Amino acid sequence: MSITLTENAAQHVQNFLTKRGKGVGLRLGVRTSGCSGMAYKLEFADVADGNDLQFVSNGVTLLVDQQSLPYIDGMELDYTREGLNEGFKFNNPNVKDACGCGESFTV
């Protein structure tokens, strides 16, 4: 079981945590939402929850709740810039289908 960050994503997270002046890493998860059923949750974490699973990738700690892990196990998180748009890109091998807007997915 693992979740990884590309070098670009890790650098973006580290820069943001430095600017914030606090934080232990990035919390990843899924929630029920959207037209396809599930959506990603992504937030900066100030503390680790005792129930969190922890992964370290390119120097960044990733925190994942146990209920979300089966849906995102093996995922690689990238950070991309395309023209004026920039943001995280979820490369999740478990996704079977995604909605047209790109906000939700089905496993």
mmCIF file of C-alpha atoms in Angstrom, residues 29-103:
data_model
loop_
_atom_site.group_PDB
_atom_site.id
_atom_site.type_symbol
_atom_site.label_atom_id
_atom_site.label_comp_id
_atom_site.label_asym_id
_atom_site.label_seq_id
_atom_site.Cartn_x
_atom_site.Cartn_y
_atom_site.Cartn_z
ATOM 1 C CA GLY A 29 -8.966 11.195 1.428
ATOM 2 C CA VAL A 30 -12.223 10.667 -0.421
ATOM 3 C CA ARG A 31 -15.784 11.700 0.270
ATOM 4 C CA THR A 32 -19.145 10.878 -1.275
ATOM 5 C CA SER A 33 -19.915 13.608 -3.790
ATOM 6 C CA GLY A 34 -20.542 14.536 -7.388
ATOM 7 C CA CYS A 35 -22.254 12.786 -10.234
ATOM 8 C CA SER A 36 -19.863 9.812 -10.266
ATOM 9 C CA GLY A 37 -20.040 9.084 -6.553
ATOM 10 C CA MET A 38 -16.706 10.053 -4.969
ATOM 11 C CA ALA A 39 -14.452 13.103 -4.821
ATOM 12 C CA TYR A 40 -10.989 13.717 -3.414
ATOM 13 C CA LYS A 41 -10.370 15.589 -0.155
ATOM 14 C CA LEU A 42 -7.073 17.402 0.099
ATOM 15 C CA GLU A 43 -5.934 19.665 2.934
ATOM 16 C CA PHE A 44 -2.815 20.676 4.781
ATOM 17 C CA ALA A 45 -2.567 18.934 8.148
ATOM 18 C CA ASP A 46 -1.310 20.613 11.303
ATOM 19 C CA VAL A 47 -1.376 17.403 13.373
ATOM 20 C CA ALA A 48 -1.592 13.694 12.662
ATOM 21 C CA ASP A 49 -4.682 11.865 13.863
ATOM 22 C CA GLY A 50 -4.023 8.642 15.746
ATOM 23 C CA ASN A 51 -6.027 6.751 13.106
ATOM 24 C CA ASP A 52 -4.105 8.174 10.138
ATOM 25 C CA LEU A 53 -1.884 5.985 8.023
ATOM 26 C CA GLN A 54 1.324 7.824 7.180
ATOM 27 C CA PHE A 55 3.359 7.669 3.984
ATOM 28 C CA VAL A 56 6.456 9.711 3.172
ATOM 29 C CA SER A 57 7.150 10.601 -0.442
ATOM 30 C CA ASN A 58 9.892 12.949 -1.649
ATOM 31 C CA GLY A 59 10.261 14.282 1.897
ATOM 32 C CA VAL A 60 6.551 15.048 2.438
ATOM 33 C CA THR A 61 4.344 13.245 4.949
ATOM 34 C CA LEU A 62 1.002 12.103 3.547
ATOM 35 C CA LEU A 63 -1.805 11.314 6.005
ATOM 36 C CA VAL A 64 -4.649 9.045 4.905
ATOM 37 C CA ASP A 65 -7.633 7.785 6.880
ATOM 38 C CA GLN A 66 -8.154 4.026 6.792
ATOM 39 C CA GLN A 67 -11.564 4.266 5.104
ATOM 40 C CA SER A 68 -10.141 6.212 2.136
ATOM 41 C CA LEU A 69 -7.065 4.078 1.529
ATOM 42 C CA PRO A 70 -8.750 1.312 -0.547
ATOM 43 C CA TYR A 71 -9.955 3.965 -3.013
ATOM 44 C CA ILE A 72 -6.623 5.770 -3.420
ATOM 45 C CA ASP A 73 -4.053 3.039 -2.810
ATOM 46 C CA GLY A 74 -1.356 3.265 -5.482
ATOM 47 C CA MET A 75 -2.232 6.855 -6.401
ATOM 48 C CA GLU A 76 0.403 9.331 -7.526
ATOM 49 C CA LEU A 77 -0.305 12.996 -6.860
ATOM 50 C CA ASP A 78 1.234 15.458 -9.293
ATOM 51 C CA TYR A 79 1.221 19.247 -9.453
ATOM 52 C CA THR A 80 0.962 20.679 -12.947
ATOM 53 C CA ARG A 81 0.849 24.036 -14.682
ATOM 54 C CA GLU A 82 -0.845 24.286 -18.047
ATOM 55 C CA GLY A 83 -1.072 27.815 -19.354
ATOM 56 C CA LEU A 84 -2.817 29.921 -16.717
ATOM 57 C CA ASN A 85 -4.144 26.844 -14.890
ATOM 58 C CA GLU A 86 -2.291 25.034 -12.160
ATOM 59 C CA GLY A 87 -3.243 22.447 -9.587
ATOM 60 C CA PHE A 88 -2.985 18.927 -8.302
ATOM 61 C CA LYS A 89 -3.545 16.029 -10.675
ATOM 62 C CA PHE A 90 -4.664 12.700 -9.217
ATOM 63 C CA ASN A 91 -3.218 9.701 -11.061
ATOM 64 C CA ASN A 92 -5.326 6.996 -9.423
ATOM 65 C CA PRO A 93 -5.093 3.460 -10.874
ATOM 66 C CA ASN A 94 -8.337 2.473 -9.088
ATOM 67 C CA VAL A 95 -10.585 4.868 -11.027
ATOM 68 C CA LYS A 96 -12.974 3.078 -13.388
ATOM 69 C CA ASP A 97 -14.855 6.156 -14.601
ATOM 70 C CA ALA A 98 -14.912 9.928 -13.997
ATOM 71 C CA CYS A 99 -17.517 12.587 -14.612
ATOM 72 C CA GLY A 100 -17.117 15.084 -17.439
ATOM 73 C CA CYS A 101 -16.338 17.967 -15.087
ATOM 74 C CA GLY A 102 -13.437 16.008 -13.547
ATOM 75 C CA GLU A 103 -14.625 16.564 -9.979
#
